[in-house]
mmCIF file of C-alpha atoms in Angstrom:
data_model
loop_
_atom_site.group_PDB
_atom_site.id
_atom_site.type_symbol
_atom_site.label_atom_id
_atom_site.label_comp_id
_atom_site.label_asym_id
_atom_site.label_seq_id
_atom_site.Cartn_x
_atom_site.Cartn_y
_atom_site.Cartn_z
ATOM 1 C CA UNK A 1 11.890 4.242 4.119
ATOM 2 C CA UNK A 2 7.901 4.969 4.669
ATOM 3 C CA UNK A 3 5.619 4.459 7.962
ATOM 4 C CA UNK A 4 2.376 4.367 8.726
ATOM 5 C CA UNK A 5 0.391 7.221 10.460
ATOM 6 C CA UNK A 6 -2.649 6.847 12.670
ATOM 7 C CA UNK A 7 -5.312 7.963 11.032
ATOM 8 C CA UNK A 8 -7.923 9.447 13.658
ATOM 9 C CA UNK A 9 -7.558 12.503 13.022
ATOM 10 C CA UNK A 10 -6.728 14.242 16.676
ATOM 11 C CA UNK A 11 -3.823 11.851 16.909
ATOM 12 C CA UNK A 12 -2.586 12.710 13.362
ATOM 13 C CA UNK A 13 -0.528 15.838 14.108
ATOM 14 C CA UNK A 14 1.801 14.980 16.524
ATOM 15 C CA UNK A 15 1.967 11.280 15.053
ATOM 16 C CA UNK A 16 3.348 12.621 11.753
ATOM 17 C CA UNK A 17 5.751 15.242 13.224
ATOM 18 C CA UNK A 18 7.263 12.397 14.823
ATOM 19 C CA UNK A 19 7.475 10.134 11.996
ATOM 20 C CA UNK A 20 9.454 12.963 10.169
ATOM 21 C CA UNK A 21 11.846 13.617 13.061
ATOM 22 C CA UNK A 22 12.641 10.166 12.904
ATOM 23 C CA UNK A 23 13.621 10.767 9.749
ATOM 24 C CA UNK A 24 11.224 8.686 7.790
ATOM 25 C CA UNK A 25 10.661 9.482 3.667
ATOM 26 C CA UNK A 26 7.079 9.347 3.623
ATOM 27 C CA UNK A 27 4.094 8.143 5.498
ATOM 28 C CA UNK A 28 1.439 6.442 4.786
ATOM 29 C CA UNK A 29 -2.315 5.868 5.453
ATOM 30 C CA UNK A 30 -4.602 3.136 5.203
ATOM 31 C CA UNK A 31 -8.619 3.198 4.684
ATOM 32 C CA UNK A 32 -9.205 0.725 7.247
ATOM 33 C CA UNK A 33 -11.879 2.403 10.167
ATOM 34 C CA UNK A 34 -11.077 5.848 8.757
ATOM 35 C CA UNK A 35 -11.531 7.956 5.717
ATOM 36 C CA UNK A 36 -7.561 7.880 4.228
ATOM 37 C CA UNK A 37 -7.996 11.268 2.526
ATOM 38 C CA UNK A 38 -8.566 13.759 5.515
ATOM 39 C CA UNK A 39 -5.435 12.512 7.643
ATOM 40 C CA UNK A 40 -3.101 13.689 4.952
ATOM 41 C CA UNK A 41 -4.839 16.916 5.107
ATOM 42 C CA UNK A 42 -3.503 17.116 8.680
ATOM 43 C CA UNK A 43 -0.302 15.387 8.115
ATOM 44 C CA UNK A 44 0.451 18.018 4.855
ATOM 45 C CA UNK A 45 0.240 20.669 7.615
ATOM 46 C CA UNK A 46 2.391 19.880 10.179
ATOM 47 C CA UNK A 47 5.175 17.942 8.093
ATOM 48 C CA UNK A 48 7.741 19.948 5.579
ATOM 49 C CA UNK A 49 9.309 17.664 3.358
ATOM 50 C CA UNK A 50 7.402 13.571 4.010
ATOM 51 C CA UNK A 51 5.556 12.065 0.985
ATOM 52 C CA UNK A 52 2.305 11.104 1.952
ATOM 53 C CA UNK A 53 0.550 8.877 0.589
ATOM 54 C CA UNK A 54 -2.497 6.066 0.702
ATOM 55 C CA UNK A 55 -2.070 2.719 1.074
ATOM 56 C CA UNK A 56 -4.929 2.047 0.088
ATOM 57 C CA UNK A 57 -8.102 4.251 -0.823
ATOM 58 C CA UNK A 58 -10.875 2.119 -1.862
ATOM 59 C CA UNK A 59 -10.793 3.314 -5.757
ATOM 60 C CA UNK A 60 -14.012 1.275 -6.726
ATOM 61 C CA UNK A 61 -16.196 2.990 -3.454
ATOM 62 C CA UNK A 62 -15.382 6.053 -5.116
ATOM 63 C CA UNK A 63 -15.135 7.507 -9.188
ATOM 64 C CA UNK A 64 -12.346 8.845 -10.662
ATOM 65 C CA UNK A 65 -14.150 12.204 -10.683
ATOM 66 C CA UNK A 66 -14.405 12.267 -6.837
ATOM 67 C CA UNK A 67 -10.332 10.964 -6.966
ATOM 68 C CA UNK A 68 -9.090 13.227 -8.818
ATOM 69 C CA UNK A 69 -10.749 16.604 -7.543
ATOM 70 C CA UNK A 70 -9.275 15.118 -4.009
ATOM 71 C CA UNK A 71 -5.712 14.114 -5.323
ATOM 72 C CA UNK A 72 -5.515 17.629 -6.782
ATOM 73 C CA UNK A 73 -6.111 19.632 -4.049
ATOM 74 C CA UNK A 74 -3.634 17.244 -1.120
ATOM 75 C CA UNK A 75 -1.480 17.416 -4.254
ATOM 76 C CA UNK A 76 -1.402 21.276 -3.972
ATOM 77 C CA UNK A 77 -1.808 21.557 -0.175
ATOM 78 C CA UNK A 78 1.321 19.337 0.362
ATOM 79 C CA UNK A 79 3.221 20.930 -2.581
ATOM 80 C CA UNK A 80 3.673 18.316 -4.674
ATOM 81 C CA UNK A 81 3.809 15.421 -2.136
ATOM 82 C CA UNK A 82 1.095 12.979 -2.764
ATOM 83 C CA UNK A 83 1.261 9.582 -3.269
ATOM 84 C CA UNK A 84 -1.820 8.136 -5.037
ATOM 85 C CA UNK A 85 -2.213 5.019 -3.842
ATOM 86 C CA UNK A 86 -5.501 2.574 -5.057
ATOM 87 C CA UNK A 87 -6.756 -0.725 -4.032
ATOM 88 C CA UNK A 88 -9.753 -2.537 -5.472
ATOM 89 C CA UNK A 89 -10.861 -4.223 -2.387
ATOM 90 C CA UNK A 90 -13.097 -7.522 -2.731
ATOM 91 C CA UNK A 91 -16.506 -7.991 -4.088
ATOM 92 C CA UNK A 92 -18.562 -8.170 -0.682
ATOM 93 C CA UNK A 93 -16.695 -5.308 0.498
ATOM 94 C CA UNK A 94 -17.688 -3.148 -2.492
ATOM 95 C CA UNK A 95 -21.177 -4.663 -2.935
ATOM 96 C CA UNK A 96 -22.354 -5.382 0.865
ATOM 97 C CA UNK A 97 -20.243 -2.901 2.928
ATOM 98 C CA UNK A 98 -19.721 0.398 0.007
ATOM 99 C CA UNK A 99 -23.613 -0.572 -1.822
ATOM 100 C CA UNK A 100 -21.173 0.058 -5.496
ATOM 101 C CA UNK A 101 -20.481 -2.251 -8.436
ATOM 102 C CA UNK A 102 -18.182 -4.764 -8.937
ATOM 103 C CA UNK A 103 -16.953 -6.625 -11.599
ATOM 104 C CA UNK A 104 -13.901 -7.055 -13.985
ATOM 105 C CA UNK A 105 -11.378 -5.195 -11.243
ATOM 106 C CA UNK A 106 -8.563 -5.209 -13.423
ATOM 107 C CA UNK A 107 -9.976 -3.700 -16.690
ATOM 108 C CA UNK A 108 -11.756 -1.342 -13.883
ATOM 109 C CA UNK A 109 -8.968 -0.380 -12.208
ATOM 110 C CA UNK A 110 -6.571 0.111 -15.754
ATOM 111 C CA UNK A 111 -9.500 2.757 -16.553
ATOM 112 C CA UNK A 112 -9.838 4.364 -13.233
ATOM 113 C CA UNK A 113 -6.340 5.305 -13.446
ATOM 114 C CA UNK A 114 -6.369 6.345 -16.941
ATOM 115 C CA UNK A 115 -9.705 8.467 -16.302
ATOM 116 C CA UNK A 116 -7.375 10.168 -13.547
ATOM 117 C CA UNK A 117 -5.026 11.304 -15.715
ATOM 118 C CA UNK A 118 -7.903 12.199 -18.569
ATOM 119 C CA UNK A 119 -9.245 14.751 -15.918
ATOM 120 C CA UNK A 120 -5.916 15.751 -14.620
ATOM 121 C CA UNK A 121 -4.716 17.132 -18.052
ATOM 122 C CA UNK A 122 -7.993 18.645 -18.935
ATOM 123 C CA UNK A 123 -7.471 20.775 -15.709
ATOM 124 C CA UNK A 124 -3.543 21.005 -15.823
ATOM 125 C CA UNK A 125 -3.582 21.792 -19.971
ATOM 126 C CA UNK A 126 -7.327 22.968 -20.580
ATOM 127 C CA UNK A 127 -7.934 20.513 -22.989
ATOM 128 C CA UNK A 128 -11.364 19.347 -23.487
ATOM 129 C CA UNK A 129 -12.669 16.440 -21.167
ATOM 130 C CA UNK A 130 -13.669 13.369 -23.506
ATOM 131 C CA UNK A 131 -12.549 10.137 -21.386
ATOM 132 C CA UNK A 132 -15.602 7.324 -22.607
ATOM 133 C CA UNK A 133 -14.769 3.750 -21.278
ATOM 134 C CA UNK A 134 -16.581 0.815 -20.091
ATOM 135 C CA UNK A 135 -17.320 1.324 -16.824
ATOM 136 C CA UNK A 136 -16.376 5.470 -16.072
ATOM 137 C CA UNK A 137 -17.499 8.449 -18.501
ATOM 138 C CA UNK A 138 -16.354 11.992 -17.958
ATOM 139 C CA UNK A 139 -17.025 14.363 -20.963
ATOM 140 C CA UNK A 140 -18.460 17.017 -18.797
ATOM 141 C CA UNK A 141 -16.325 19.627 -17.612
ATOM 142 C CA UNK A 142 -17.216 23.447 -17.310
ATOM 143 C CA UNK A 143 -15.159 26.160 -16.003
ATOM 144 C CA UNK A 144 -17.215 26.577 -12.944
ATOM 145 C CA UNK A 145 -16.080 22.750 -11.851
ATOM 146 C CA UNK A 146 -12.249 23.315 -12.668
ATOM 147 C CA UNK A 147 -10.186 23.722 -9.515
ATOM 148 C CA UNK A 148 -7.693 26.940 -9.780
ATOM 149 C CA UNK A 149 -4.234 25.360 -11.371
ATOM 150 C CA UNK A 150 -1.027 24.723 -9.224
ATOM 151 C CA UNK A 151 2.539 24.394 -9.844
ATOM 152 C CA UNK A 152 2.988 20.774 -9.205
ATOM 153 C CA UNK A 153 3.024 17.547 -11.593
ATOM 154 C CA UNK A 154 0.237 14.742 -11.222
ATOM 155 C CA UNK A 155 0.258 12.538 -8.170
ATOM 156 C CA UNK A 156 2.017 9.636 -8.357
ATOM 157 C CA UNK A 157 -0.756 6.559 -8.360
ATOM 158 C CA UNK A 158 0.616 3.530 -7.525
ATOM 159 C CA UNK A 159 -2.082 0.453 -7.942
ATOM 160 C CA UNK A 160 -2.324 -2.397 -5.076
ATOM 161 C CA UNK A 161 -1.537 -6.071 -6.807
ATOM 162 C CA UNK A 162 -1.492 -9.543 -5.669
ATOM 163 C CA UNK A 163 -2.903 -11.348 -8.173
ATOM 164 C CA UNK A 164 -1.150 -11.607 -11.733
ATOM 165 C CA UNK A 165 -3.240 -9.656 -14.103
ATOM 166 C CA UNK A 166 -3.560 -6.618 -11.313
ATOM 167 C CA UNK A 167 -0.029 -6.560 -11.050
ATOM 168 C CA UNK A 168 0.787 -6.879 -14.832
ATOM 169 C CA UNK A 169 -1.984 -3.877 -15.247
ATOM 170 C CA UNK A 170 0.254 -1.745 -13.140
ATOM 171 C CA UNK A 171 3.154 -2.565 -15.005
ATOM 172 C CA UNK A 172 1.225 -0.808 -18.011
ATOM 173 C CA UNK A 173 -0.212 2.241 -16.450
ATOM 174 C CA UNK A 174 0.647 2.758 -12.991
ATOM 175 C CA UNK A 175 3.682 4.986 -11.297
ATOM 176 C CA UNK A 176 3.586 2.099 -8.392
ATOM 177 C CA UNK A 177 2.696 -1.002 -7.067
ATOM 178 C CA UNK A 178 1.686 -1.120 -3.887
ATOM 179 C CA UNK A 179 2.745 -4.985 -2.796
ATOM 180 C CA UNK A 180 1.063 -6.640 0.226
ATOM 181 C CA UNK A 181 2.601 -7.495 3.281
ATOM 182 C CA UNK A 182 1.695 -11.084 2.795
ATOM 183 C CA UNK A 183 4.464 -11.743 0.572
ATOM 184 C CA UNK A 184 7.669 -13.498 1.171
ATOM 185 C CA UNK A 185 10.694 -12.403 -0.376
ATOM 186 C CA UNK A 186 10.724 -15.537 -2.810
ATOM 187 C CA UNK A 187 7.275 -14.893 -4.173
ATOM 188 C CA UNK A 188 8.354 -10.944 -4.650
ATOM 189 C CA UNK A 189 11.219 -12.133 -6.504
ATOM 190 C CA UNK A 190 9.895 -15.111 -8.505
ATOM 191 C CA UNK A 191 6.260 -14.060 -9.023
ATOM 192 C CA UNK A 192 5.728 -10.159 -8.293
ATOM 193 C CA UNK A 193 8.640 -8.897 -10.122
ATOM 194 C CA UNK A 194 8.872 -10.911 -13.319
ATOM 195 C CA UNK A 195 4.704 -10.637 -13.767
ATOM 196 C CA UNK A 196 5.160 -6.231 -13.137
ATOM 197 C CA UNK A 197 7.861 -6.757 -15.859
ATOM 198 C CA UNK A 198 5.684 -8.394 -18.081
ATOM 199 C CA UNK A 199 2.806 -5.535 -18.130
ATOM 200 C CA UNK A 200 6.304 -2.947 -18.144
ATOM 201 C CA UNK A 201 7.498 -4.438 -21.376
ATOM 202 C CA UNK A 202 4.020 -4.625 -23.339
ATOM 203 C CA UNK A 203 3.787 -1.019 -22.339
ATOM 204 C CA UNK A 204 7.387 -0.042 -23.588
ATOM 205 C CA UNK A 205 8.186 1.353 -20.168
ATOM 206 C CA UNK A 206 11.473 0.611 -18.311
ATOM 207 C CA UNK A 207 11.710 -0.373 -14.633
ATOM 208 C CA UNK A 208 12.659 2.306 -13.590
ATOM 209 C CA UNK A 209 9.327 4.100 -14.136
ATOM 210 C CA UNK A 210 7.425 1.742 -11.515
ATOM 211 C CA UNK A 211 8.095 1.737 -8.241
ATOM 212 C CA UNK A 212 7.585 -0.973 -6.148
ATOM 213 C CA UNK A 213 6.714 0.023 -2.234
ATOM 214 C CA UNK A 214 5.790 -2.717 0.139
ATOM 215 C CA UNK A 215 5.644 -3.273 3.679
ATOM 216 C CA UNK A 216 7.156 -5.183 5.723
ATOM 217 C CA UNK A 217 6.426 -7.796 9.175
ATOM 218 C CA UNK A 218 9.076 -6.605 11.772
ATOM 219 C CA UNK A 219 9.880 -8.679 14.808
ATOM 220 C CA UNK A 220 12.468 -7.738 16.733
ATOM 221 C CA UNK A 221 14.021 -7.140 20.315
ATOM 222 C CA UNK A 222 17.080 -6.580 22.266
ATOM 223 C CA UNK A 223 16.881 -9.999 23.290
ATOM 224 C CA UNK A 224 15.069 -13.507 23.176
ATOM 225 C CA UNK A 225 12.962 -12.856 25.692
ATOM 226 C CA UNK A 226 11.405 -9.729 23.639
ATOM 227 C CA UNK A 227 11.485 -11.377 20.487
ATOM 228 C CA UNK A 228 9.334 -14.218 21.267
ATOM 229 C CA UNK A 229 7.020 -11.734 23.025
ATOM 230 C CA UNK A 230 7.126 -9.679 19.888
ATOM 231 C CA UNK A 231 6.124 -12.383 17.594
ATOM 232 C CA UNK A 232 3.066 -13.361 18.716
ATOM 233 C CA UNK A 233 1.195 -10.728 17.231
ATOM 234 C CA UNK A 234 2.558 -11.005 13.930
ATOM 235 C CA UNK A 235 1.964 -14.545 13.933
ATOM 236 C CA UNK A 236 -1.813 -13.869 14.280
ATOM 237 C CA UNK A 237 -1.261 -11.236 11.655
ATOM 238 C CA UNK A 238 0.052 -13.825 9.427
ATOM 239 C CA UNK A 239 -2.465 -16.114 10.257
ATOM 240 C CA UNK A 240 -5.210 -13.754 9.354
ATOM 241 C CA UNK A 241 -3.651 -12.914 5.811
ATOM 242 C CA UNK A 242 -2.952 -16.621 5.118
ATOM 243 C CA UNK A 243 -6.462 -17.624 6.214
ATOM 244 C CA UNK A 244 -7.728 -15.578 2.607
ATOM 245 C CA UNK A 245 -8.693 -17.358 -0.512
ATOM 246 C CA UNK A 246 -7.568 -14.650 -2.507
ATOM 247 C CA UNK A 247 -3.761 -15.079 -0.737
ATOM 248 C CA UNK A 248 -3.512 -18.832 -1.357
ATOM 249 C CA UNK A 249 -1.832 -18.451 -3.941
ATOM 250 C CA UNK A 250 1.091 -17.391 -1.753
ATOM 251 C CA UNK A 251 1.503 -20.204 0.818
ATOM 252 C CA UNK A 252 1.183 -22.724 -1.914
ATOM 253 C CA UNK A 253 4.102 -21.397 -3.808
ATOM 254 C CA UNK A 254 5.993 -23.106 -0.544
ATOM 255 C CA UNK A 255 3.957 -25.771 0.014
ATOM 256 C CA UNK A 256 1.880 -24.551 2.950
ATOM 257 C CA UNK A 257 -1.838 -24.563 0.240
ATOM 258 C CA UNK A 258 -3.539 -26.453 2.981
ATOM 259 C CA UNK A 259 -2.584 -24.570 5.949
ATOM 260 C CA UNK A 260 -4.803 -22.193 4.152
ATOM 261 C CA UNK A 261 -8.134 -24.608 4.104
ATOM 262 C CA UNK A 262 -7.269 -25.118 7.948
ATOM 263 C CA UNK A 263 -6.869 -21.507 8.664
ATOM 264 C CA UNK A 264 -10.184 -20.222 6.852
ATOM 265 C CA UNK A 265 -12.045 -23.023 8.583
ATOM 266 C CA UNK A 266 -10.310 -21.715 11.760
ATOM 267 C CA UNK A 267 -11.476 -18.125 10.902
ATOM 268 C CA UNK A 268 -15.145 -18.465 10.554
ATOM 269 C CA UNK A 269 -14.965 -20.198 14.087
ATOM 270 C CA UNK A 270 -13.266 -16.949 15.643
ATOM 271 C CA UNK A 271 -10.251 -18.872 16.718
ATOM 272 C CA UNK A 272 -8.151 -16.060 16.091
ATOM 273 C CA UNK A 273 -5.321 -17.355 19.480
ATOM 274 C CA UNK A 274 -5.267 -21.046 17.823
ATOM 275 C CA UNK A 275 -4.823 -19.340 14.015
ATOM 276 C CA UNK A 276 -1.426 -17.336 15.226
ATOM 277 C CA UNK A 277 0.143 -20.742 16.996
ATOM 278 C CA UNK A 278 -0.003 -22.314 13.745
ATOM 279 C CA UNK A 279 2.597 -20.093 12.185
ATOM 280 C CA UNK A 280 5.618 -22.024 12.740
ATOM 281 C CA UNK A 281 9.080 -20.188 12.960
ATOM 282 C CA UNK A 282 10.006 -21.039 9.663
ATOM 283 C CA UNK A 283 6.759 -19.725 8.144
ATOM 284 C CA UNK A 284 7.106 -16.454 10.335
ATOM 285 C CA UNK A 285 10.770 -15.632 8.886
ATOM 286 C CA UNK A 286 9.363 -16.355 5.557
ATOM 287 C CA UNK A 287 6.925 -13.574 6.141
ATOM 288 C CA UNK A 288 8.705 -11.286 8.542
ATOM 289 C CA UNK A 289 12.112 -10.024 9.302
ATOM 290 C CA UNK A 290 13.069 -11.303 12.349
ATOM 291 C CA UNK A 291 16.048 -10.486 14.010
ATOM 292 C CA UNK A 292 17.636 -8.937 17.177
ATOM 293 C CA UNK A 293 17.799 -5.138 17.084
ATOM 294 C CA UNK A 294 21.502 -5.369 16.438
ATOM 295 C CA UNK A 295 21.160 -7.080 13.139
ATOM 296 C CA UNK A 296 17.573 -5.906 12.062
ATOM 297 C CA UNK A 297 19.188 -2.934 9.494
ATOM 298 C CA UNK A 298 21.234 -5.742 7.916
ATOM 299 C CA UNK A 299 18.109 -8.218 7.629
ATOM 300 C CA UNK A 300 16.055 -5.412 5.929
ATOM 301 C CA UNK A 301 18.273 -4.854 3.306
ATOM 302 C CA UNK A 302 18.765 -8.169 2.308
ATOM 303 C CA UNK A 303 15.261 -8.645 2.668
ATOM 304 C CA UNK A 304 14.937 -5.776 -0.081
ATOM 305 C CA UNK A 305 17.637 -5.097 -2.144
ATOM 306 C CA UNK A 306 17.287 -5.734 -6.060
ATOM 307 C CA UNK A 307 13.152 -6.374 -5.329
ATOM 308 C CA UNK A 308 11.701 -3.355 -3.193
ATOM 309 C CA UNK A 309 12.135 -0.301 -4.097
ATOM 310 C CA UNK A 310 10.511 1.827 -1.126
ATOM 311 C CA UNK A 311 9.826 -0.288 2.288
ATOM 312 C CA UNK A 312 7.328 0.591 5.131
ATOM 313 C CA UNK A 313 8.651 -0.456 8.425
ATOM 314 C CA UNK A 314 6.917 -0.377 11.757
ATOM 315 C CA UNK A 315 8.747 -1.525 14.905
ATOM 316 C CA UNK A 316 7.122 -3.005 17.936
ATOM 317 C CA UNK A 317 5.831 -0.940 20.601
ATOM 318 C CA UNK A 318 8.582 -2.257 22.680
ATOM 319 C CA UNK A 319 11.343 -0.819 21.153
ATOM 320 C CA UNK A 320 12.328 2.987 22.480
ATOM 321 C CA UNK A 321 12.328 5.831 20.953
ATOM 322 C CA UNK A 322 16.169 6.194 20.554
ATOM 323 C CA UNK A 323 16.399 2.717 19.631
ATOM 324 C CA UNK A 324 13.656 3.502 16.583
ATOM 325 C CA UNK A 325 15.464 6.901 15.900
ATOM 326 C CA UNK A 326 19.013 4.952 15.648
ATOM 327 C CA UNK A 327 17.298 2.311 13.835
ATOM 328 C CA UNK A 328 15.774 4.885 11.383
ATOM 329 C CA UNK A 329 18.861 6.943 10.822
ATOM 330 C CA UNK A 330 21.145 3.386 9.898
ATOM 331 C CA UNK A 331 18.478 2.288 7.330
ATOM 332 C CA UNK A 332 18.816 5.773 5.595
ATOM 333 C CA UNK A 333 22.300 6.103 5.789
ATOM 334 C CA UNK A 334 22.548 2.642 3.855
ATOM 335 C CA UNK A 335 20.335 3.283 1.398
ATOM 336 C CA UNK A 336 22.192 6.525 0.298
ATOM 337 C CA UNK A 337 25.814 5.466 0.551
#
């Protein structure tokens, strides 16, 4: 069971310390308004035994060069608990907001990962750096530019998918697939999990060797009163997520493919308070796990079991400390009984 961690950096410390007295297996950042790298940094040095990982770095604002000099040294600052974790972003992002190339972002991303591990075993085994694809070269590598070795294995890099062809890539090559939030359990088990099988099975891999992290919409309270005040910003949430082209694909699976149009139109007007009222209940327990405190452990794991394999929860500001330690410590139990 993972969590988020603030990522401005004077806030880091203490916010990770707590996250692992809570109990919590890893944590996670996100390159949202900050740079996901550097809070690890901070997070590596005041946690013991957390993954941390990033969900997501921008892969195509950076090279796999860059990448991999940065995943080796977290990877040997946190002894061996890194968790690799790449999204492609969209094309204005990369093109208007990082000024880099875009095209193709599935045969991109399949070599980005594969240049990683190209690099990573040229510095790990000292064999000669000759990675030529389409879009990344590296065949330069002299012993001034190799990092001293370590004693731990190659970061996990787990590969952010909605889309069919991403998520069959990281069935071929990836450790991980990062799944977005804005995904109902039915589309995880009816479209997610049979496409990741597909790109498992061309690759002669097994389940087993990708796992599938995802987080999750949490509304909850100790009673109706704090639920309903709970769920109103996950319904905007929602709303924002649904109101994406790129996530259509989602709602229609139910039926909801015009709700999207609506929502999008909605969006470019700024009506983000009329967007969030138009997630009905039944669309927000599609989306989220809603429940009252006393039955939220049971509602995650039916949520998850036989689909998600590691789950990022956040609960609502609301809910105490001993309520989210409690909360915490019931999840963990469950999963290893």
């Amino acid at each position: 069971m993972d969590a988020a961690v603030v990522s401005q950096l004077s806030h880091v410390p203490a916010a990770a310390r707590t996250l692992e007295q809570r109990g919590y297996d890893g944590c996670w950042t996100a390159e949202i308004n900050h740079d996901p790298f550097l809070p690890l940094t901070l997070a590596a040095e005041h946690t013991e035994r957390m993954e941390l990982g990033t969900s997501i770095a921008v892969a195509f604002a950076r090279n796999p060069m860059s990448v991999a000099q940065i995943g080796w040294d977290l990877q040997d600052y946190s002894e061996g608990r890194l968790l690799l974790g790449l999204g492609s972003q969209i094309k204005p992002h990369i093109e208007k907001r990082f000024s880099m190339p875009w095209g193709r972002p599935v045969a991109r991303m399949r070599e980005f990962v594969q240049a990683l591990h190209e690099i990573w075993a040229c510095w790990r085994d000292g064999t000669r750096l000759n990675f030529e694809g389409e879009f990344y070269t590296h065949t330069l590598m002299t012993p001034m530019f190799v990092p001293q070795q370590h004693a731990y294995a190659d970061p996990k890099v787990f590969v952010a998918a909605v889309g069919d062809r991403m998520t069959e890539m990281c069935g071929e090559v990836a450790d991980g697939l990062l799944a977005h939030a804005f995904s109902t359990q039915r589309y995880v088990r009816e479209v997610t999990i049979p496409t990741l099988e597909r790109g498992i099975a061309r690759a002669g891999r097994t389940r087993a060797d990708v796992v599938v992290s995802s987080p999750l919409f949490v509304v909850t309270g100790h009673d109706e009163q704090e639920l309903a005040a709970n769920a109103v910003a996950t319904r905007k949430q929602i709303a924002f997520y649904a109101s994406t082209p790129a996530y259509r694909g989602v709602l229609e699976l139910h039926g909801w493919g015009d709700l999207q149009t609506e929502l999008h139109r909605l969006s470019r007007a700024g009506e983000w308070d009329t967007m969030g009222v138009l997630i009905d209940d039944t669309m927000l327990a599609e989306f989220a796990v809603v429940a009252p405190v006393d039955e939220l452990v049971h509602t995650i794991r039916a949520r998850c079991d036989g689909l998600i394999d590691r789950v990022l929860v956040g609960f609502p500001p609301s809910i105490d400390e001993a309520t989210v330690v409690g909360l915490v410590s019931e999840l963990q139990a469950e999963e290893t009984s």
